Coordinates of C-alpha atoms in Angstrom, one line a residue:
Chain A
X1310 CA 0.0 0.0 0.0
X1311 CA 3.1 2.3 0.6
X1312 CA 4.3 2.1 -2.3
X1313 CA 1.0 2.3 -4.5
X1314 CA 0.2 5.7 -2.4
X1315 CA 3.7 7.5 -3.3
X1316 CA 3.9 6.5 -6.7
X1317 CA 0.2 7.7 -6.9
X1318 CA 1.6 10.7 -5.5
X1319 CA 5.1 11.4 -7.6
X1320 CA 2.8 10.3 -11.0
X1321 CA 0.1 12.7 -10.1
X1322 CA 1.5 15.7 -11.9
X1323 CA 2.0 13.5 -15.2
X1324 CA -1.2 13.1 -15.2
X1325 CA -2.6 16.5 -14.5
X1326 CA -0.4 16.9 -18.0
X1327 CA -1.6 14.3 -19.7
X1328 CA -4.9 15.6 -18.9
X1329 CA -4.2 18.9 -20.0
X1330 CA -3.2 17.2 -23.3
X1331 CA -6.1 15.3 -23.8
X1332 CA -8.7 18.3 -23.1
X1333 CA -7.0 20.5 -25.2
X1334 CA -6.7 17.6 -28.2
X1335 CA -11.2 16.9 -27.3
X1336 CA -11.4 21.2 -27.5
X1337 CA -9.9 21.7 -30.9
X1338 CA -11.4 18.5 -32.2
X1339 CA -15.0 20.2 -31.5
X1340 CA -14.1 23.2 -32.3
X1341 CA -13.0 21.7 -36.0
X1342 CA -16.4 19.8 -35.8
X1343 CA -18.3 23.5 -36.2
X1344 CA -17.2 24.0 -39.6
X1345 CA -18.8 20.4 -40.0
X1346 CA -21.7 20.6 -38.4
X1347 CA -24.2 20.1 -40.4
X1348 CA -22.5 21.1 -43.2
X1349 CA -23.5 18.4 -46.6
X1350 CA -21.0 20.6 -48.7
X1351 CA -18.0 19.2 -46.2
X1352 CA -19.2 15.9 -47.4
X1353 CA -19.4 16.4 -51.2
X1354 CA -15.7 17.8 -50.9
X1355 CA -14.6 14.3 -48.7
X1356 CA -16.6 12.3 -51.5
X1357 CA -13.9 13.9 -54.1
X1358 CA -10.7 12.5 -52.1
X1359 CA -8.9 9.5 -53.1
X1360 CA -10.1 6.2 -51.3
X1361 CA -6.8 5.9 -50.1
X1362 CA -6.8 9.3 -48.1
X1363 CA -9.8 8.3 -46.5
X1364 CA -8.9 5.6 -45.5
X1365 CA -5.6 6.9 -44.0
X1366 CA -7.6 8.8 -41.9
X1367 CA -9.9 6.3 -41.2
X1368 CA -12.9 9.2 -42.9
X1369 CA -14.9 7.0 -44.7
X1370 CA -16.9 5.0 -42.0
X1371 CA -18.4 8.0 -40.8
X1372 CA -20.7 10.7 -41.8
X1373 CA -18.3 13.5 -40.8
X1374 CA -21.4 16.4 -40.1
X1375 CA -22.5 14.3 -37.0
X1376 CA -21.5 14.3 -33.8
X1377 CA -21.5 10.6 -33.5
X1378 CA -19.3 10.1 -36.7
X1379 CA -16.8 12.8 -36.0
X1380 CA -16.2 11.0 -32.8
X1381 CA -15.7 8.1 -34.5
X1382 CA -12.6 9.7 -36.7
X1383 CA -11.4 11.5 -33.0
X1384 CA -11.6 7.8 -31.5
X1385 CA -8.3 6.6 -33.3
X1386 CA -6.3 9.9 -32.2
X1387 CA -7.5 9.0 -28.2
X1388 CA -6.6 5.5 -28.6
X1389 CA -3.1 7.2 -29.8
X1390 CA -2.9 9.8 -27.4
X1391 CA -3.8 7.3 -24.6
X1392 CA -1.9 4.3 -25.2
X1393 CA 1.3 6.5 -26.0
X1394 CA 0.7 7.6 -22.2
X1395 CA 0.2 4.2 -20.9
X1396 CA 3.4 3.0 -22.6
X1397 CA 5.2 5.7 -21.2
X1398 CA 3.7 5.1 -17.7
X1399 CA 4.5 1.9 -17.4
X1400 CA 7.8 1.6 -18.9
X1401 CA 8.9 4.9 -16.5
X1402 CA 7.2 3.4 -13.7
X1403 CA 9.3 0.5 -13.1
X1404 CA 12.5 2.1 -15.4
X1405 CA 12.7 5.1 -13.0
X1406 CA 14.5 3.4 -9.8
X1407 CA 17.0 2.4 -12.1
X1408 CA 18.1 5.7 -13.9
X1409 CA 17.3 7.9 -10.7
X1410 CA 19.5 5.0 -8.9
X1411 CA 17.0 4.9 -6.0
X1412 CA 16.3 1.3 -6.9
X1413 CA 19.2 0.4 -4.1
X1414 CA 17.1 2.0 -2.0
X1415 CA 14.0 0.6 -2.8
X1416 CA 14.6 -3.3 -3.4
X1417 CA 17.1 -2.8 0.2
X1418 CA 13.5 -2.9 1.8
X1419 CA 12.2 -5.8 2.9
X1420 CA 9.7 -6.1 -0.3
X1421 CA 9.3 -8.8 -3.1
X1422 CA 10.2 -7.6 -6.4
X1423 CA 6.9 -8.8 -7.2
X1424 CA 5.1 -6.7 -4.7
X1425 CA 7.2 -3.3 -6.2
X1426 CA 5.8 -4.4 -9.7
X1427 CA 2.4 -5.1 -8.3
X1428 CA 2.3 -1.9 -6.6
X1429 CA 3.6 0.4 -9.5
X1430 CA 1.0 -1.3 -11.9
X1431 CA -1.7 -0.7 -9.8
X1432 CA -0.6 2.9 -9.4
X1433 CA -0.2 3.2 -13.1
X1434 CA -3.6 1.3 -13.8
X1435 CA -5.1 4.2 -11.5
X1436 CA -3.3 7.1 -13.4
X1437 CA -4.4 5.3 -17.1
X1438 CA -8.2 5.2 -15.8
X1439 CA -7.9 8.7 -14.5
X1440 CA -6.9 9.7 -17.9
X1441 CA -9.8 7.8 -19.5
X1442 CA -12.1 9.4 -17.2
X1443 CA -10.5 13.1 -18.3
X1444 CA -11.0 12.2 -21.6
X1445 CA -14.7 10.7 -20.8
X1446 CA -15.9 14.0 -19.4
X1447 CA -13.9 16.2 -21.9
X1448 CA -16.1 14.9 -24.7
X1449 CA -19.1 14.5 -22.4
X1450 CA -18.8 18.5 -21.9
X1451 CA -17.6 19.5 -25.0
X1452 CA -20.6 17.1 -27.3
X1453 CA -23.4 18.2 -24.6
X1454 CA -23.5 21.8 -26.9
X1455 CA -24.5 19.7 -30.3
X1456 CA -27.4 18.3 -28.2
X1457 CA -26.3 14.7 -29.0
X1458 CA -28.6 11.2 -29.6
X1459 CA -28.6 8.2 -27.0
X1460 CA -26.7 6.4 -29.4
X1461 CA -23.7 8.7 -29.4
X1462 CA -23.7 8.5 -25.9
X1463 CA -23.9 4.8 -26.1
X1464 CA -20.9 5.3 -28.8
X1465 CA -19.1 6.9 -26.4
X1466 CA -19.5 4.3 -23.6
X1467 CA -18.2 1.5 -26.2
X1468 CA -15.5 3.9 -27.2
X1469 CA -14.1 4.6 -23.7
X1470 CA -14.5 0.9 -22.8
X1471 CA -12.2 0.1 -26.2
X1472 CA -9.8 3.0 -24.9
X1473 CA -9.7 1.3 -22.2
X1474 CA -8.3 -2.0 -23.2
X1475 CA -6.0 -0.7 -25.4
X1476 CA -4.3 1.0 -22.9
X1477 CA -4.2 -1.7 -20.9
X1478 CA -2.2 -3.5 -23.8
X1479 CA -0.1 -0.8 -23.9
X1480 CA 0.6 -0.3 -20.3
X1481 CA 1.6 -4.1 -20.1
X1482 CA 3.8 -4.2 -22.7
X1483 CA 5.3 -1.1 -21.3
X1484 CA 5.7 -2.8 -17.8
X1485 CA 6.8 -5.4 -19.6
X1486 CA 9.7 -3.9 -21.4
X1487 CA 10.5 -1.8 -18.4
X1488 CA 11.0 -4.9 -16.6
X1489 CA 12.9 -7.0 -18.7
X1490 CA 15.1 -4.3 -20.3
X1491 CA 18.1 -3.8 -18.0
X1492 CA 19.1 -1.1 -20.5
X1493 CA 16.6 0.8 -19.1
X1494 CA 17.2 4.1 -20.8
X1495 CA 16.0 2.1 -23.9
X1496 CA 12.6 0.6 -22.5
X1497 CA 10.5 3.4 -22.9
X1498 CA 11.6 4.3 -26.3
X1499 CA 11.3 1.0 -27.4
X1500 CA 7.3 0.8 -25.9
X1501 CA 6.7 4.1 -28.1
X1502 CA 8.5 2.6 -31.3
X1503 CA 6.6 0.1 -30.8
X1504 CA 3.5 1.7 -30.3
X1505 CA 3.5 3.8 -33.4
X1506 CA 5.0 1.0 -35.4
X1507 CA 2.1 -0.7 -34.7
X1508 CA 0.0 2.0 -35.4
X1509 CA 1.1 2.6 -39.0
X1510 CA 0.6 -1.4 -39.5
X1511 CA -3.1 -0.3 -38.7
X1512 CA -2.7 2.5 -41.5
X1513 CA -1.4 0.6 -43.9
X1514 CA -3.7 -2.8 -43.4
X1515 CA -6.7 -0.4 -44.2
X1516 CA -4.8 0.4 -47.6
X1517 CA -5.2 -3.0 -49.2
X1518 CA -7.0 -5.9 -48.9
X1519 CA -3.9 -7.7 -49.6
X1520 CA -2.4 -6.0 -46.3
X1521 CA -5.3 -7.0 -44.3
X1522 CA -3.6 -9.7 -42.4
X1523 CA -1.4 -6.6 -40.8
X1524 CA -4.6 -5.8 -38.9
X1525 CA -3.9 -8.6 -36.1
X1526 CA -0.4 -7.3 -35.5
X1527 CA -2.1 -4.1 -34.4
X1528 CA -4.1 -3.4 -31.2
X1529 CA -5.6 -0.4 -33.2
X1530 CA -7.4 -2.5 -34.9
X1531 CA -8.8 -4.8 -32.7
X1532 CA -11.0 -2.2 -31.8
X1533 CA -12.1 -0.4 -34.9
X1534 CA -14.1 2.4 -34.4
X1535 CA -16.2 2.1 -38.1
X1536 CA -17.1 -1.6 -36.5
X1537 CA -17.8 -0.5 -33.2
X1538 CA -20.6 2.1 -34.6
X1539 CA -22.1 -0.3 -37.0
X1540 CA -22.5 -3.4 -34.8
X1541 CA -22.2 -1.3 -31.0
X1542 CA -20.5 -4.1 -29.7
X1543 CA -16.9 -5.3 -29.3
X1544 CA -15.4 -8.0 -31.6
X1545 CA -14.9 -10.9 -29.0
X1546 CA -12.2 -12.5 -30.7
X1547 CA -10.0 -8.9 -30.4
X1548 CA -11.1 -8.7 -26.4
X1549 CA -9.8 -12.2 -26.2
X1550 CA -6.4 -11.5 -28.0
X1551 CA -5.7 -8.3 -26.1
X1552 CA -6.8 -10.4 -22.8
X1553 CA -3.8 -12.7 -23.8
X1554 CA -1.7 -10.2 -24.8
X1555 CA -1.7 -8.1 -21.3
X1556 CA -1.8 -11.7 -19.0
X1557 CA 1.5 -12.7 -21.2
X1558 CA 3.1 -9.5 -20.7
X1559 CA 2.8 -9.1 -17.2
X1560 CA 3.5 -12.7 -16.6
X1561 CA 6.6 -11.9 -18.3
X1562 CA 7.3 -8.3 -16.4
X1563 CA 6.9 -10.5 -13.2
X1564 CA 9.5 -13.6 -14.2
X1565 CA 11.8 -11.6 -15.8
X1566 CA 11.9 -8.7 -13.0
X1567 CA 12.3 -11.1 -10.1
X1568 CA 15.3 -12.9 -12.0
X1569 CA 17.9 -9.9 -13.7
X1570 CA 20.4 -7.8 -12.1
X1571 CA 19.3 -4.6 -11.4
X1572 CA 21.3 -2.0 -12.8
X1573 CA 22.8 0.2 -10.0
Chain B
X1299 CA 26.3 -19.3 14.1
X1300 CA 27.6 -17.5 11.1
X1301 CA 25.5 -14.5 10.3
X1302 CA 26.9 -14.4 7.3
X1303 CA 28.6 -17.1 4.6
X1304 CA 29.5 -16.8 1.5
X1305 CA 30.7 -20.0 -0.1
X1306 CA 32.4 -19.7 -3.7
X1307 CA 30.4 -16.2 -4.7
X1308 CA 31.0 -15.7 -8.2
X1309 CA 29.8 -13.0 -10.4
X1310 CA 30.5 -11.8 -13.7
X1311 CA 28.9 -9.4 -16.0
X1312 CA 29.2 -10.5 -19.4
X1313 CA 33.1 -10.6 -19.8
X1314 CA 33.9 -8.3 -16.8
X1315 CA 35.2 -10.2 -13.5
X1316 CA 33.0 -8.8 -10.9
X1317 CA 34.1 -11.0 -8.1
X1318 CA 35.6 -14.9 -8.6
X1319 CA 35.2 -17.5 -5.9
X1320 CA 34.3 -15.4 -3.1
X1321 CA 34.3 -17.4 0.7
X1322 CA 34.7 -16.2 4.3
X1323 CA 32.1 -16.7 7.2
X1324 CA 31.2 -13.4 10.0
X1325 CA 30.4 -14.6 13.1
X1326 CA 27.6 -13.0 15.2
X1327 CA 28.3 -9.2 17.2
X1328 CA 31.6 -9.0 14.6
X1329 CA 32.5 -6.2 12.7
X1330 CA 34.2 -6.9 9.6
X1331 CA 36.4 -4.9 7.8
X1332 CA 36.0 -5.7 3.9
X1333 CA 38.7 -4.1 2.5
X1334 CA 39.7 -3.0 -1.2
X1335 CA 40.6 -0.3 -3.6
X1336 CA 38.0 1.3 -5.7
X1337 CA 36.6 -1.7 -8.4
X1338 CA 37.6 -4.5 -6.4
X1339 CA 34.2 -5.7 -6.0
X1340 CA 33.4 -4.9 -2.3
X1341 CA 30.0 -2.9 -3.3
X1342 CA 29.0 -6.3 -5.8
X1343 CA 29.7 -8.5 -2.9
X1344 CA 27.4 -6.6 -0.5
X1345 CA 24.8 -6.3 -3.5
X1346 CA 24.4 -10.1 -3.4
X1347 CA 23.8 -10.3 -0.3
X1348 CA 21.1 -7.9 -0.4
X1349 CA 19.7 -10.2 -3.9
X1350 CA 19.7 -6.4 -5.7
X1351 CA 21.8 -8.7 -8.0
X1352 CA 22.4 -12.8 -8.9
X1353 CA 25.5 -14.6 -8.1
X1354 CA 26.9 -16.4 -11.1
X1355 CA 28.0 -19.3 -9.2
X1356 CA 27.8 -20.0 -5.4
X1357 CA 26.1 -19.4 -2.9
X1358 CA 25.6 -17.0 0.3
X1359 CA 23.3 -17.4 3.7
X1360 CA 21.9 -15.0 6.2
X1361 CA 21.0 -15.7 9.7
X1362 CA 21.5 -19.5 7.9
X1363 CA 18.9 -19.0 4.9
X1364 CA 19.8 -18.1 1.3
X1365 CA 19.8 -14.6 1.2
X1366 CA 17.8 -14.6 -2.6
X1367 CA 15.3 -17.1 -1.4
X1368 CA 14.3 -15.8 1.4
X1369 CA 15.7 -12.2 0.4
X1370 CA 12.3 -10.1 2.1
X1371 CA 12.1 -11.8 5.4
X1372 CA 15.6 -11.4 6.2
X1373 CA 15.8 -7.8 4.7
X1374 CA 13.6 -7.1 8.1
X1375 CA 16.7 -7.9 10.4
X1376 CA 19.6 -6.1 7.5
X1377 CA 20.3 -2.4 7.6
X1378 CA 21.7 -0.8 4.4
X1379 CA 24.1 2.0 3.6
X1380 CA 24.8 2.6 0.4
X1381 CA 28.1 4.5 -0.8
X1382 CA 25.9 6.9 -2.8
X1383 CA 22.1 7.7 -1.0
X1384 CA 19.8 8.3 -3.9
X1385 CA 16.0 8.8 -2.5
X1386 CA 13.1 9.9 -4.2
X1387 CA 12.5 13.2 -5.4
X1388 CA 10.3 15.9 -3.7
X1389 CA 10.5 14.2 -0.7
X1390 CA 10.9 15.3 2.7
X1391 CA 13.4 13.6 5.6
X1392 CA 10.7 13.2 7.3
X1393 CA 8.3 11.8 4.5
X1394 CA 11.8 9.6 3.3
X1395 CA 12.4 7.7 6.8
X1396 CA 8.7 7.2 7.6
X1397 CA 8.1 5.5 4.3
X1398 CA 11.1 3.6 4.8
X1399 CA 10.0 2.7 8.3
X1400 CA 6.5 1.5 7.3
X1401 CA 8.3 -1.4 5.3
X1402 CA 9.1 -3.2 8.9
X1403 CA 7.0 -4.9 11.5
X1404 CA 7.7 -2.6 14.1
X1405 CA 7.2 0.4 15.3
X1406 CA 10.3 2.7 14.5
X1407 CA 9.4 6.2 15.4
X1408 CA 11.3 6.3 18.8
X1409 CA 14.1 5.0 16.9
X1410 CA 13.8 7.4 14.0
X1411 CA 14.1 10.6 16.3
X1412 CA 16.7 9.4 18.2
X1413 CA 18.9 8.6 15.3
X1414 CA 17.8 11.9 14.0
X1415 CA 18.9 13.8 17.3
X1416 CA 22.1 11.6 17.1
X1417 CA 22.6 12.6 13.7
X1418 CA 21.6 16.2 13.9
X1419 CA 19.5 15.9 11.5
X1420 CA 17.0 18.5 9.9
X1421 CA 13.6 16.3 9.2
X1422 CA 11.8 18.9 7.7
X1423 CA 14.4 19.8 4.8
X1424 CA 13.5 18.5 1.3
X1425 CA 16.0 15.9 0.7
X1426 CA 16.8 16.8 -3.0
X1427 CA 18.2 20.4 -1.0
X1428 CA 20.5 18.8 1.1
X1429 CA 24.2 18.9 0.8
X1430 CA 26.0 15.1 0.1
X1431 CA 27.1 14.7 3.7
X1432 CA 23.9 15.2 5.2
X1433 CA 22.0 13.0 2.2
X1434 CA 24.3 10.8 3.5
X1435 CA 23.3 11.1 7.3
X1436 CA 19.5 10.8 5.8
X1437 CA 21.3 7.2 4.8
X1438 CA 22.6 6.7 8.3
X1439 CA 19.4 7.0 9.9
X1440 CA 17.2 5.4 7.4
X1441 CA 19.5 2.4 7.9
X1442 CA 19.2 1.7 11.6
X1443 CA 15.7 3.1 12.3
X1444 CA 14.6 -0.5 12.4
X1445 CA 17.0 -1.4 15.0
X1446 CA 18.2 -4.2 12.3
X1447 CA 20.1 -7.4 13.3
X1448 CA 22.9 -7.2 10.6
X1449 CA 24.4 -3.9 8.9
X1450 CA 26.1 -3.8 5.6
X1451 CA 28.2 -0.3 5.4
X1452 CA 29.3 0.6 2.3
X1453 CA 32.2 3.2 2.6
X1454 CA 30.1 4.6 4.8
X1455 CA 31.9 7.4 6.0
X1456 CA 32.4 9.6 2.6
X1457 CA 31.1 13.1 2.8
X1458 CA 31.0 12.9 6.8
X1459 CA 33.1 15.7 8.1
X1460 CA 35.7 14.7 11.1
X1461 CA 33.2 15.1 13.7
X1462 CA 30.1 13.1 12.0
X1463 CA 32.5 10.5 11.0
X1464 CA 33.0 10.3 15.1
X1465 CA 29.6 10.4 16.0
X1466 CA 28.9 7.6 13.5
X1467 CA 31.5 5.5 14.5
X1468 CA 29.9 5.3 18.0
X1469 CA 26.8 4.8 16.6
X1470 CA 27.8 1.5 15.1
X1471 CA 29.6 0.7 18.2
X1472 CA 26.7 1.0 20.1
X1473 CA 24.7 -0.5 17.9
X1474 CA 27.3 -3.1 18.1
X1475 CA 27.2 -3.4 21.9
X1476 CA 23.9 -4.7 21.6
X1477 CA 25.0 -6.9 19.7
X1478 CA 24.8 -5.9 15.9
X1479 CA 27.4 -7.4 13.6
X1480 CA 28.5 -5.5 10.8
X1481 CA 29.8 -5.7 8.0
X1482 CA 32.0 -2.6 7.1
X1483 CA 33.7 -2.4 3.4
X1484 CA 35.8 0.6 3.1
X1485 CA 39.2 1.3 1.7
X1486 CA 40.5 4.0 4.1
X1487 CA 42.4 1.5 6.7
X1488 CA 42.6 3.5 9.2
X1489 CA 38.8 3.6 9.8
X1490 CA 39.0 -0.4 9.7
X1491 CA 42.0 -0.5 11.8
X1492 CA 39.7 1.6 14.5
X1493 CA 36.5 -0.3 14.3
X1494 CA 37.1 -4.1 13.3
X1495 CA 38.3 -7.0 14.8
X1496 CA 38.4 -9.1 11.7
X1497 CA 39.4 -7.9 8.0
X1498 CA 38.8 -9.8 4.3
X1499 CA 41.2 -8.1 2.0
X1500 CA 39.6 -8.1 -1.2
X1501 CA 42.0 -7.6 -4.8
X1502 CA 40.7 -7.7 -8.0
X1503 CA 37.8 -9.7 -6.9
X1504 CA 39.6 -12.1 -5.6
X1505 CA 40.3 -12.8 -1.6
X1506 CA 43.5 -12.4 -1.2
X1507 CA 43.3 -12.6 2.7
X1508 CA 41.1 -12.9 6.0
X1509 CA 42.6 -12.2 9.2
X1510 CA 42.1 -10.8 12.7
X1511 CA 43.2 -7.4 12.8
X1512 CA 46.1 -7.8 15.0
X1513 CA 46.8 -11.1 13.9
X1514 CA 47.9 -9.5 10.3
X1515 CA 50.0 -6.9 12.3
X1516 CA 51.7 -9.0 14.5
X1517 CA 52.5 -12.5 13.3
X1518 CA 53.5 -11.4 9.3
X1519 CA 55.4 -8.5 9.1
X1520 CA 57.8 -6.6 11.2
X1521 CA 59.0 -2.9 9.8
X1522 CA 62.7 -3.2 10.0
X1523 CA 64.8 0.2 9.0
X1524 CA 68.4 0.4 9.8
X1525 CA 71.1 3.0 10.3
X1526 CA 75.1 2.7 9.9
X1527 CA 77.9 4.1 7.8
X1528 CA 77.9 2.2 4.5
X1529 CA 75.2 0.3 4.2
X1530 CA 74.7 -1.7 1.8
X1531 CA 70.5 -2.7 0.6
X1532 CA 71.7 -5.5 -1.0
X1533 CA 73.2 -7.0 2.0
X1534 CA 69.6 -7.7 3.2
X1535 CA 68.6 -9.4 0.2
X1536 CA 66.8 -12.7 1.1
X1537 CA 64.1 -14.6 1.8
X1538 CA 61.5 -12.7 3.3
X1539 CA 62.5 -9.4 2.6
X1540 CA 60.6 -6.6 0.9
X1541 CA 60.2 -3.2 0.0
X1542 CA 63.7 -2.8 0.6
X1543 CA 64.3 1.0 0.3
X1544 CA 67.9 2.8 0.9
X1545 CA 68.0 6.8 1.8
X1546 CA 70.3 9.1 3.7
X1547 CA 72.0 5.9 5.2
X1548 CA 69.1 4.2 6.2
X1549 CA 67.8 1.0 5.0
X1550 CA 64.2 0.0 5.6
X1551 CA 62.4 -3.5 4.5
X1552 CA 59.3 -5.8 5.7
X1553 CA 60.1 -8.6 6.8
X1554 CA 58.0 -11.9 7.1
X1555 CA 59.6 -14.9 8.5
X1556 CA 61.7 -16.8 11.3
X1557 CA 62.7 -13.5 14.0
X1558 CA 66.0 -15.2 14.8
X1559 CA 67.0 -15.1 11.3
X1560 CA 66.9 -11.9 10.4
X1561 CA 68.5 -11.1 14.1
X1562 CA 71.2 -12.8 13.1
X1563 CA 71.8 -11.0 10.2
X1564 CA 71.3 -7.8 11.4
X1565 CA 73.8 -8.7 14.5
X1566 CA 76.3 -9.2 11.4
X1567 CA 77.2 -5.8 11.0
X1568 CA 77.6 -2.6 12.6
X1569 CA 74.8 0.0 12.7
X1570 CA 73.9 2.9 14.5
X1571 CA 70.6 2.5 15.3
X1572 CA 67.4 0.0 14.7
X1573 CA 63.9 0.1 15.1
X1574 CA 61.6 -2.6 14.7
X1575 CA 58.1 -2.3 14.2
X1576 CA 54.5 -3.8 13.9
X1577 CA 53.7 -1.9 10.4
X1578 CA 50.2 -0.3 9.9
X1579 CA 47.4 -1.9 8.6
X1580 CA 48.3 0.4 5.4
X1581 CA 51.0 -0.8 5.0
X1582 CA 50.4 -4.6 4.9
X1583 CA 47.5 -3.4 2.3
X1584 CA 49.8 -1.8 0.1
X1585 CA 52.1 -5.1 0.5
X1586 CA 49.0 -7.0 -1.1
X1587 CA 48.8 -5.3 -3.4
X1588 CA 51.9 -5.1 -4.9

């Protein structure tokens, strides 16, 4: 519990940031959504773009001059903005006793290395669901203006709850990395290369149909906004797969934390 | 009972020799000197036995039980103190020591102000303000609050000014009155030569010698120098000489070996003066080192 409480408290002001980033990312996102509004001449000039453009931005499952839809196109740059900040989080989270050398300190103490990971993943879980919640309420305020439908709001619910579990995969991986990287000053590099590597694989599967096999190397797609809208449910088989892929990771964050040197 | 035991303690990182076939034993209410220069691998030794890192081969015990299996429980009984304190940042003393102190099952408050008072210690500076000897005394303090069985020191007097450095050295001989043992690495010999009874001498990861204190001064060497007209150095050439060094008529060598012999040979010739001496605890260093 002591050491969930002062990580809460030294990762507190990251998240006020992270916060900060996210509101002001939902604010000009609705402000941009004015000039769509209602707007069919904004969708006569999307009809003229290339497929591929569209689809690069992931424009042409939705109809743009709604609330719902442009929420929909925002959903992808959350997921980014989110999972980058869950990487980050957990990567730093464990990475940080090493490079600020308190680590001597802390695994002196009579604690398990397993507790120290428990306890920093909990803290981060906290901060990553704090963020959702930001984010939540930032389009909650921001929307109520455009007097929204029950189904955006049911949109929304599907969206955060996709959010969600893509951070989740991103903060395990990070944890992960952060664990099993004695290099530490590499892990949380590495969890954001990886991140937008991934997220570019989701780019480019939407491209071809020849590249659609990409889609299952890239949590971005497991939960594909355009799907989510049309069927407002999650595809099972993607929950399942991004079930595995957090368990695996923090199976290995445990293993291979309890068994390497740390780096002093 | 051994309170510690290190049998055949190997580690290496890749390539580099971090310490090769490490064994000695410290008995309970010792304090051990661990002696070596800088890189020997006194700091990876203690690290093992705190399991912050793996040996490579062999094996060490705590209070009797393997010090990386049951690493936590026996963690409650070890005080630390690191060479260099790093602690969190944006933290007070205070804040610091009572975090440390809610990792034990005891109460440690009393303890925690007394050391503090000991210590002169501020508790309601941030720590990233303080200066590097008093980080260090936040070290000293965090360390014993828990009133630990077993203390690892770690160079521990570095950035201590004369008069802390005193303080603390009652401190652990206090704390080794009621019956503490310690474990104290360090390479200034003096220091060791004040507070231990037994000494490993550790080179280039390697044990090149375990020893009480005035065993190693007495029974190996005796500091011979010698005055006379016309000495010659060479003349004490032999077996068991060393160092032998010749200025302004003056001849001085260590000698290890039979008494009588070198008697003998010094009652061969004509001098002006002798003096025979235990040498210093430096000095038999610097001889293994050589």
């Amino acid at each position: 519990m002591n050491i969930f409480l002062r990580e809460l408290k030294a990762n507190l002001k990251s998240l006020l940031i992270w916060g900060g980033i996210v509101i002001l990312f939902v604010v000009m996102g609705m402000a941009k959504f004015s000039a769509y509004a209602g707007n069919p001449e904004m969708l006569a000039i999307l009809d003229d773009l290339p497929p591929a453009v569209l689809a690069a931005f992931n424009l042409n499952a939705f109809n743009l001059t709604t609330i719902t839809g442009f929420f929909g196109v925002m959903y992808t740059y959350f997921a980014l903005l989110l999972s980058i900040a869950a990487a980050m989080w957990g990567s730093d989270i464990i990475t940080k006793e090493e490079r600020d050398k308190t680590v001597e300190f802390a695994l002196a103490l009579p604690v398990t290395r397993g507790r120290l990971v428990t306890a920093k993943t909990l803290a981060t879980l906290v901060n990553c669901i704090g963020l959702l919640f930001i984010t939540w309420g930032a389009a909650l305020a921001t929307a109520a203006q455009y007097q929204p439908d029950s189904e955006f709001y049911r949109f929304l619910a599907l969206c955060m709850l996709a959010l969600f579990i893509v951070q989740m995969i991103f903060l395990a991986v990070g944890i992960f990395l952060g664990c099993a990287m004695r290099r530490y000053k590499q892990a949380g590099s590495l969890a954001v290369s990886l991140l937008l590597g991934t997220y570019f694989l989701f780019i480019i599967s939407g491209l071809s149909e020849h590249l659609d096999f990409l889609k299952y190397f890239s949590p971005f797609h497991y939960f594909d906004a355009g799907v989510m809208l049309r069927e407002s449910r999650l595809d099972m088989t993607s929950v399942g797969l991004s079930i595995g892929i957090v368990v695996v990771s923090m199976i290995g964050a445990y293993l291979t934390y309890a068994r390497r040197d740390l780096y002093i | 009972m051994s309170i510690i035991e290190a049998s055949h303690l190997t580690k290496t990182y890749g390539k580099a020799r971090g310490i090769i076939d490490v064994s000695f034993q410290v008995a309970e209410g010792e304090i051990f000197g661990f002696i070596g220069p800088n890189g020997a691998g006194k700091s990876t030794t203690i690290r093992l036995f705190l399991s912050l890192i793996y040996p490579t081969s062999g094996s060490a015990t705590i209070f009797g039980k393997d010090c990386i299996k049951y690493g936590p429980e026996l963690r409650q009984e070890i005080g630390y103190l690191p060479s260099d304190v790093f602690y969190y940042e944006g933290m007070k003393v205070i804040d610091l020591l009572t975090y440390s102190a809610s990792f034990y099952n005891r109460d440690c408050t009393k303890r925690l102000h007394e050391l503090a008072g000991i210590m002169e210690l501020d508790l309601h500076r941030r720590i990233d303000d303080l200066s590097y000897g008093n980080k260090k005394k936040v070290g000293i303090v965090q360390g014993l609050l828990h009133q630990p069985k077993l203390l690892f020191l770690d160079e521990p007097t570095a950035g201590l000014d004369p008069l802390m450095q005193r303080k603390f050295f009652q401190l652990i001989r206090q704390e080794n009155q009621r019956g503490v043992t310690v474990f104290f690495s360090s390479h200034i010999l003096g220091e060791v030569q004040r507070l231990c009874s037994r000494v490993g001498i550790i080179k280039e990861g390697r044990i090149a010698e375990i020893a009480d204190i005035l065993t190693l001064q007495q029974n190996n060497y005796k500091r011979i120098s010698v005055a006379g007209d016309n000495l010659d150095p060479a003349y004490f050439d032999m077996p068991g000489v060393s160092n032998l060094e010749h200025n302004n008529g003056t001849v001085h060598f260590f000698y290890k070996g039979d008494i009588n012999t070198i008697m003998r040979k010094i009652g061969g010739i004509t001098l002006s003066d002798v003096t025979i001496e235990e040498p210093t605890l430096e000095e038999i260093f610097m001889h293994y080192y050589e």
